Amino acid sequence: MAESAASLGQFDFAGDDHVVPFQVEGLDVRGRAVQLGPLLDAILARHSYPAPVARLLAEAVVLTVLLGTSLKFEGKFTVQTKSDGPVDLLVADFSTPENVRAYARFDDEALAQAVAAGKTEPEQLLGKGVLAFTIDQGRFSQPYQGIVALDGASLEEIAGTYFRQSEQIPTRVRLGAAELFDRDEAGKPRHRWRAGGLVAQFLPEAPERMRQPDFHGGDGDTSLREHVEDDAWAEARTLVETIDADELTDPQVGTERLLYRLFHERGVRVYEPKAVFDRCTCSRDKLKGVLRGFSAEEIEASQDNGEIAVTCEFCSTTYRFEVSEVTEV
């Protein structure tokens, strides 16, 4: 079913946890924007992450949602970092058409030392490593994976490097996360997390207009070859870069209002929003299948009084199995 355009006069019709596709015909730009509220709050509260970790994972979730909702087939899209910093693992995956889950792993002592030293920037918390984007269409196809080094100052910069190197599509990504302290309907103090983001891509009909500056050719050549950026993309990129971090997360701004502020002079259109949900894909049957692949020695090491307990790292659900359940032929 084709997406139907909506008037930008209908401010705030999407709301939280809905991805809004958009198009700016005058600039040959297409993209997606989102604000995450209750979905993100549930994911982060499940593990009581320290604020620096929660902020990083929130941005990873936004990035995953923005890119995962663009898939036109059944499958899973995963964003994952592996690194040597205090936060050595971030993983968020999107299972089509609407399910999101995420998890972060960190070293308590190393994180405490980093915070005490004021080293809480993304590159300081992540350290050296890689960011991987994986698309898996199921068991009848080979997963596709793109990898980029963690050498940017933020996840949005690293994601931009990936698109430049691997997709060769002019792309600008904006990500933001924020803690909100307010009061609920009963007047009690409340702490919430919000995050938002936008991805804009330059997709003109003429492919030559998408050409970007070449990387240097090595052998001491550190100069870029002569290149003139397309005027339409230069304008779109500049507009996207004017977004304040607060605008990405402010519930009073809203996704459509932000898009209108950015692009109304160029005739921006928004399309039907796509809801996303905090839903894990774990199940008792899946885990039983994994355990049945264990050796007798691994089963013995995992059991306690004839029972094996497995807790999902994503949703914290604990499944309990009798040893006989996973050893029967």
Coordinates of N, CA, C and O in Angstrom, one line a residue, residues 196-290:
G196 N 15.6 11.6 20.0 CA 15.1 11.9 18.7 C 16.2 11.9 17.7 O 17.4 11.9 18.0
G197 N 15.8 11.9 16.4 CA 16.8 11.9 15.4 C 16.1 12.1 14.0 O 14.9 12.1 13.9
L198 N 17.0 12.3 13.1 CA 16.6 12.6 11.7 C 17.7 12.1 10.8 O 18.9 12.3 11.1
V199 N 17.3 11.5 9.7 CA 18.3 11.1 8.7 C 17.8 11.7 7.3 O 16.6 11.5 7.0
A200 N 18.6 12.4 6.6 CA 18.3 13.0 5.4 C 19.3 12.5 4.3 O 20.5 12.5 4.6
Q201 N 18.7 12.1 3.1 CA 19.6 11.6 2.1 C 19.3 12.3 0.8 O 18.1 12.6 0.5
F202 N 20.4 12.6 0.0 CA 20.2 13.3 -1.3 C 20.1 12.2 -2.3 O 21.0 11.4 -2.6
L203 N 18.9 12.2 -3.0 CA 18.6 11.1 -4.0 C 18.0 11.7 -5.3 O 16.9 11.6 -5.6
P204 N 18.9 12.4 -6.0 CA 18.4 13.0 -7.3 C 18.3 12.0 -8.4 O 18.8 10.9 -8.3
E205 N 17.5 12.3 -9.4 CA 17.4 11.4 -10.5 C 18.7 11.2 -11.3 O 19.0 10.1 -11.7
A206 N 19.5 12.2 -11.4 CA 20.8 12.1 -12.0 C 21.9 11.7 -11.1 O 22.2 12.4 -10.1
P207 N 22.4 10.4 -11.2 CA 23.3 9.9 -10.2 C 24.6 10.7 -10.1 O 25.2 10.8 -9.0
E208 N 25.0 11.4 -11.2 CA 26.3 12.2 -11.1 C 26.2 13.3 -10.1 O 27.2 13.8 -9.6
R209 N 24.9 13.8 -9.8 CA 24.8 14.8 -8.8 C 25.1 14.4 -7.4 O 25.3 15.2 -6.5
M210 N 25.1 13.1 -7.2 CA 25.4 12.5 -5.8 C 26.9 12.4 -5.5 O 27.2 12.0 -4.4
R211 N 27.7 12.7 -6.5 CA 29.1 12.5 -6.3 C 29.6 13.4 -5.1 O 29.3 14.5 -4.9
Q212 N 30.5 12.7 -4.3 CA 31.0 13.3 -3.1 C 32.6 13.4 -3.3 O 33.2 12.8 -4.1
P213 N 33.2 14.2 -2.4 CA 34.7 14.3 -2.5 C 35.3 13.0 -2.3 O 34.9 12.2 -1.5
D214 N 36.3 12.7 -3.1 CA 37.0 11.4 -3.0 C 38.0 11.4 -1.8 O 38.5 12.5 -1.4
F215 N 38.2 10.3 -1.3 CA 39.3 10.2 -0.2 C 40.6 10.3 -0.9 O 40.8 10.0 -2.1
H216 N 41.6 10.7 -0.2 CA 43.0 10.8 -0.8 C 43.5 9.5 -1.2 O 43.1 8.4 -0.7
G217 N 44.4 9.5 -2.2 CA 44.8 8.3 -2.8 C 46.0 7.6 -2.1 O 46.5 6.6 -2.6
G218 N 46.4 8.0 -0.9 CA 47.5 7.3 -0.2 C 48.8 7.8 -0.7 O 48.9 8.8 -1.5
D219 N 49.9 7.2 -0.3 CA 51.3 7.5 -0.7 C 51.6 9.0 -0.5 O 52.2 9.7 -1.3
G220 N 51.1 9.5 0.7 CA 51.4 10.8 1.0 C 50.5 11.9 0.5 O 50.6 13.0 0.8
D221 N 49.6 11.5 -0.4 CA 48.6 12.4 -1.0 C 47.5 12.7 0.0 O 46.6 11.8 0.2
T222 N 47.5 13.8 0.7 CA 46.4 14.0 1.7 C 45.4 15.0 1.2 O 44.6 15.5 2.0
S223 N 45.4 15.4 0.0 CA 44.5 16.4 -0.6 C 43.3 15.7 -1.2 O 43.4 14.5 -1.7
L224 N 42.1 16.3 -1.2 CA 41.0 15.8 -1.8 C 41.0 16.3 -3.3 O 41.4 17.4 -3.6
R225 N 40.5 15.4 -4.1 CA 40.4 15.8 -5.5 C 39.3 16.9 -5.7 O 38.4 17.0 -4.9
E226 N 39.5 17.7 -6.7 CA 38.6 18.8 -6.9 C 37.1 18.3 -7.0 O 36.8 17.4 -7.7
H227 N 36.3 19.0 -6.2 CA 34.9 18.6 -6.2 C 34.0 19.8 -5.8 O 34.4 20.5 -4.9
V228 N 32.9 19.9 -6.5 CA 31.9 21.0 -6.1 C 30.7 20.3 -5.7 O 30.0 19.5 -6.4
E229 N 30.2 20.5 -4.4 CA 29.1 19.9 -3.9 C 27.8 20.5 -4.6 O 27.7 21.7 -4.9
D230 N 26.9 19.6 -4.9 CA 25.6 20.0 -5.5 C 24.9 21.1 -4.6 O 24.8 20.9 -3.4
D231 N 24.4 22.1 -5.2 CA 23.8 23.2 -4.5 C 22.6 22.8 -3.6 O 22.4 23.2 -2.5
A232 N 21.8 21.9 -4.2 CA 20.6 21.4 -3.5 C 21.0 20.7 -2.2 O 20.4 20.9 -1.1
W233 N 22.0 19.8 -2.3 CA 22.4 19.0 -1.2 C 23.1 19.9 -0.1 O 22.9 19.8 1.1
A234 N 23.9 20.9 -0.6 CA 24.6 21.8 0.3 C 23.5 22.6 1.1 O 23.7 22.8 2.3
E235 N 22.4 23.0 0.5 CA 21.4 23.7 1.2 C 20.7 22.8 2.2 O 20.5 23.2 3.4
A236 N 20.4 21.6 1.8 CA 19.7 20.6 2.7 C 20.6 20.3 3.9 O 20.1 20.3 5.0
R237 N 21.8 20.0 3.6 CA 22.7 19.6 4.7 C 22.9 20.8 5.7 O 22.9 20.6 6.9
T238 N 23.0 22.0 5.2 CA 23.1 23.1 6.0 C 21.9 23.3 6.9 O 22.0 23.6 8.1
L239 N 20.7 23.1 6.3 CA 19.5 23.2 7.1 C 19.4 22.2 8.2 O 19.1 22.5 9.4
V240 N 19.8 21.0 7.9 CA 19.8 19.9 8.9 C 20.7 20.2 10.0 O 20.5 19.9 11.2
E241 N 21.9 20.8 9.7 CA 22.9 21.1 10.7 C 22.5 22.2 11.7 O 23.1 22.5 12.7
T242 N 21.4 23.0 11.3 CA 20.9 24.0 12.2 C 20.1 23.5 13.4 O 19.7 24.2 14.3
I243 N 19.7 22.2 13.3 CA 18.9 21.6 14.4 C 19.6 21.7 15.7 O 20.8 21.2 15.9
D244 N 19.0 22.2 16.7 CA 19.5 22.2 18.1 C 19.2 20.8 18.7 O 18.1 20.2 18.4
A245 N 20.1 20.3 19.6 CA 19.9 19.0 20.2 C 18.5 19.0 20.9 O 17.8 18.0 20.9
D246 N 18.2 20.1 21.6 CA 16.9 20.1 22.3 C 15.7 20.0 21.4 O 14.7 19.4 21.9
E247 N 15.8 20.4 20.2 CA 14.6 20.3 19.3 C 14.3 18.8 19.0 O 13.2 18.4 18.7
L248 N 15.4 18.0 19.0 CA 15.2 16.6 18.6 C 14.4 15.8 19.7 O 13.8 14.8 19.4
T249 N 14.5 16.3 20.9 CA 13.8 15.6 22.1 C 12.7 16.3 22.7 O 12.0 15.7 23.5
D250 N 12.5 17.6 22.4 CA 11.4 18.4 23.1 C 10.0 17.9 22.7 O 9.7 18.0 21.5
P251 N 9.2 17.4 23.6 CA 7.9 17.0 23.2 C 7.0 18.1 22.8 O 6.0 17.9 22.1
Q252 N 7.3 19.4 23.1 CA 6.5 20.5 22.6 C 6.8 20.9 21.2 O 6.1 21.6 20.5
V253 N 8.0 20.4 20.6 CA 8.3 20.7 19.2 C 7.6 19.7 18.3 O 6.9 20.1 17.4
G254 N 7.8 18.4 18.5 CA 7.1 17.4 17.7 C 7.8 17.3 16.4 O 8.4 18.2 15.8
T255 N 7.7 16.1 15.8 CA 8.5 15.8 14.6 C 8.0 16.6 13.4 O 8.9 17.2 12.7
E256 N 6.7 16.7 13.2 CA 6.2 17.5 12.0 C 6.6 19.0 12.2 O 7.0 19.7 11.2
R257 N 6.5 19.5 13.4 CA 6.9 20.9 13.6 C 8.3 21.2 13.2 O 8.7 22.2 12.6
L258 N 9.2 20.3 13.6 CA 10.6 20.4 13.3 C 10.8 20.4 11.8 O 11.6 21.2 11.3
L259 N 10.2 19.4 11.1 CA 10.4 19.3 9.7 C 9.9 20.6 9.0 O 10.4 21.0 8.0
Y260 N 8.8 21.1 9.5 CA 8.2 22.3 8.9 C 9.2 23.5 9.1 O 9.4 24.2 8.1
R261 N 9.8 23.6 10.3 CA 10.7 24.7 10.5 C 11.9 24.6 9.5 O 12.4 25.6 9.0
L262 N 12.4 23.3 9.3 CA 13.5 23.2 8.5 C 13.3 23.4 7.0 O 14.1 24.1 6.3
F263 N 12.2 22.9 6.5 CA 12.0 22.7 5.0 C 10.8 23.4 4.4 O 10.6 23.2 3.2
H264 N 10.0 24.1 5.2 CA 8.7 24.6 4.6 C 8.9 25.4 3.4 O 8.0 25.4 2.5
E265 N 10.0 26.1 3.2 CA 10.1 27.0 2.1 C 10.4 26.1 0.8 O 10.3 26.7 -0.3
R266 N 10.7 24.9 1.0 CA 11.0 24.0 -0.2 C 9.9 23.0 -0.4 O 10.1 22.1 -1.3
G267 N 8.8 23.1 0.3 CA 7.7 22.2 0.0 C 7.8 20.8 0.6 O 7.6 19.8 -0.1
V268 N 8.2 20.7 1.9 CA 8.3 19.4 2.5 C 7.0 18.7 2.6 O 6.0 19.3 2.9
R269 N 7.0 17.3 2.4 CA 5.9 16.5 2.5 C 6.2 15.4 3.6 O 7.3 14.9 3.6
V270 N 5.2 15.1 4.4 CA 5.4 14.0 5.4 C 4.4 12.9 5.0 O 3.3 13.2 4.4
Y271 N 4.7 11.7 5.4 CA 3.9 10.6 5.0 C 3.4 9.9 6.3 O 3.8 10.2 7.4
E272 N 2.6 8.9 6.1 CA 2.0 8.2 7.2 C 3.0 7.7 8.2 O 4.0 7.0 7.8
P273 N 2.9 8.0 9.5 CA 3.9 7.6 10.4 C 3.8 6.1 10.7 O 2.8 5.4 10.5
K274 N 5.0 5.5 11.1 CA 5.1 4.1 11.3 C 5.4 3.9 12.8 O 6.4 4.3 13.3
A275 N 4.5 3.3 13.5 CA 4.7 3.0 15.0 C 5.7 2.0 15.2 O 5.9 1.0 14.4
V276 N 6.5 2.1 16.3 CA 7.5 1.2 16.7 C 7.2 0.8 18.1 O 6.7 1.6 18.9
F277 N 7.6 -0.4 18.5 CA 7.3 -0.9 19.8 C 8.5 -1.6 20.5 O 9.4 -2.2 19.8
D278 N 8.5 -1.5 21.8 CA 9.5 -2.2 22.6 C 9.1 -3.6 22.8 O 8.3 -4.0 23.7
R279 N 9.6 -4.5 21.9 CA 9.2 -5.9 21.9 C 10.4 -6.8 21.7 O 11.1 -6.6 20.6
C280 N 10.7 -7.7 22.6 CA 11.9 -8.6 22.4 C 11.4 -9.8 21.6 O 10.3 -10.2 21.6
T281 N 12.4 -10.3 20.9 CA 12.1 -11.5 20.0 C 12.5 -12.8 20.7 O 12.5 -13.8 20.0
C282 N 12.9 -12.7 21.9 CA 13.3 -14.0 22.6 C 12.0 -14.8 22.9 O 10.9 -14.3 22.9
S283 N 12.2 -16.1 23.0 CA 11.1 -17.0 23.4 C 11.6 -18.3 24.0 O 12.8 -18.6 23.9
R284 N 10.7 -19.0 24.7 CA 11.1 -20.2 25.3 C 11.6 -21.3 24.3 O 12.6 -21.9 24.5
D285 N 10.9 -21.3 23.2 CA 11.3 -22.3 22.1 C 12.6 -22.0 21.5 O 13.4 -22.9 21.3
K286 N 12.9 -20.7 21.3 CA 14.2 -20.4 20.7 C 15.4 -20.7 21.7 O 16.4 -21.3 21.2
L287 N 15.2 -20.4 22.9 CA 16.3 -20.7 23.9 C 16.4 -22.2 24.1 O 17.5 -22.7 24.3
K288 N 15.3 -22.9 24.1 CA 15.4 -24.4 24.2 C 16.2 -25.0 23.0 O 17.0 -25.9 23.2
G289 N 16.0 -24.4 21.9 CA 16.8 -24.9 20.7 C 18.3 -24.6 20.9 O 19.1 -25.4 20.5
V290 N 18.6 -23.5 21.5 CA 20.0 -23.1 21.7 C 20.6 -24.1 22.7 O 21.7 -24.6 22.5

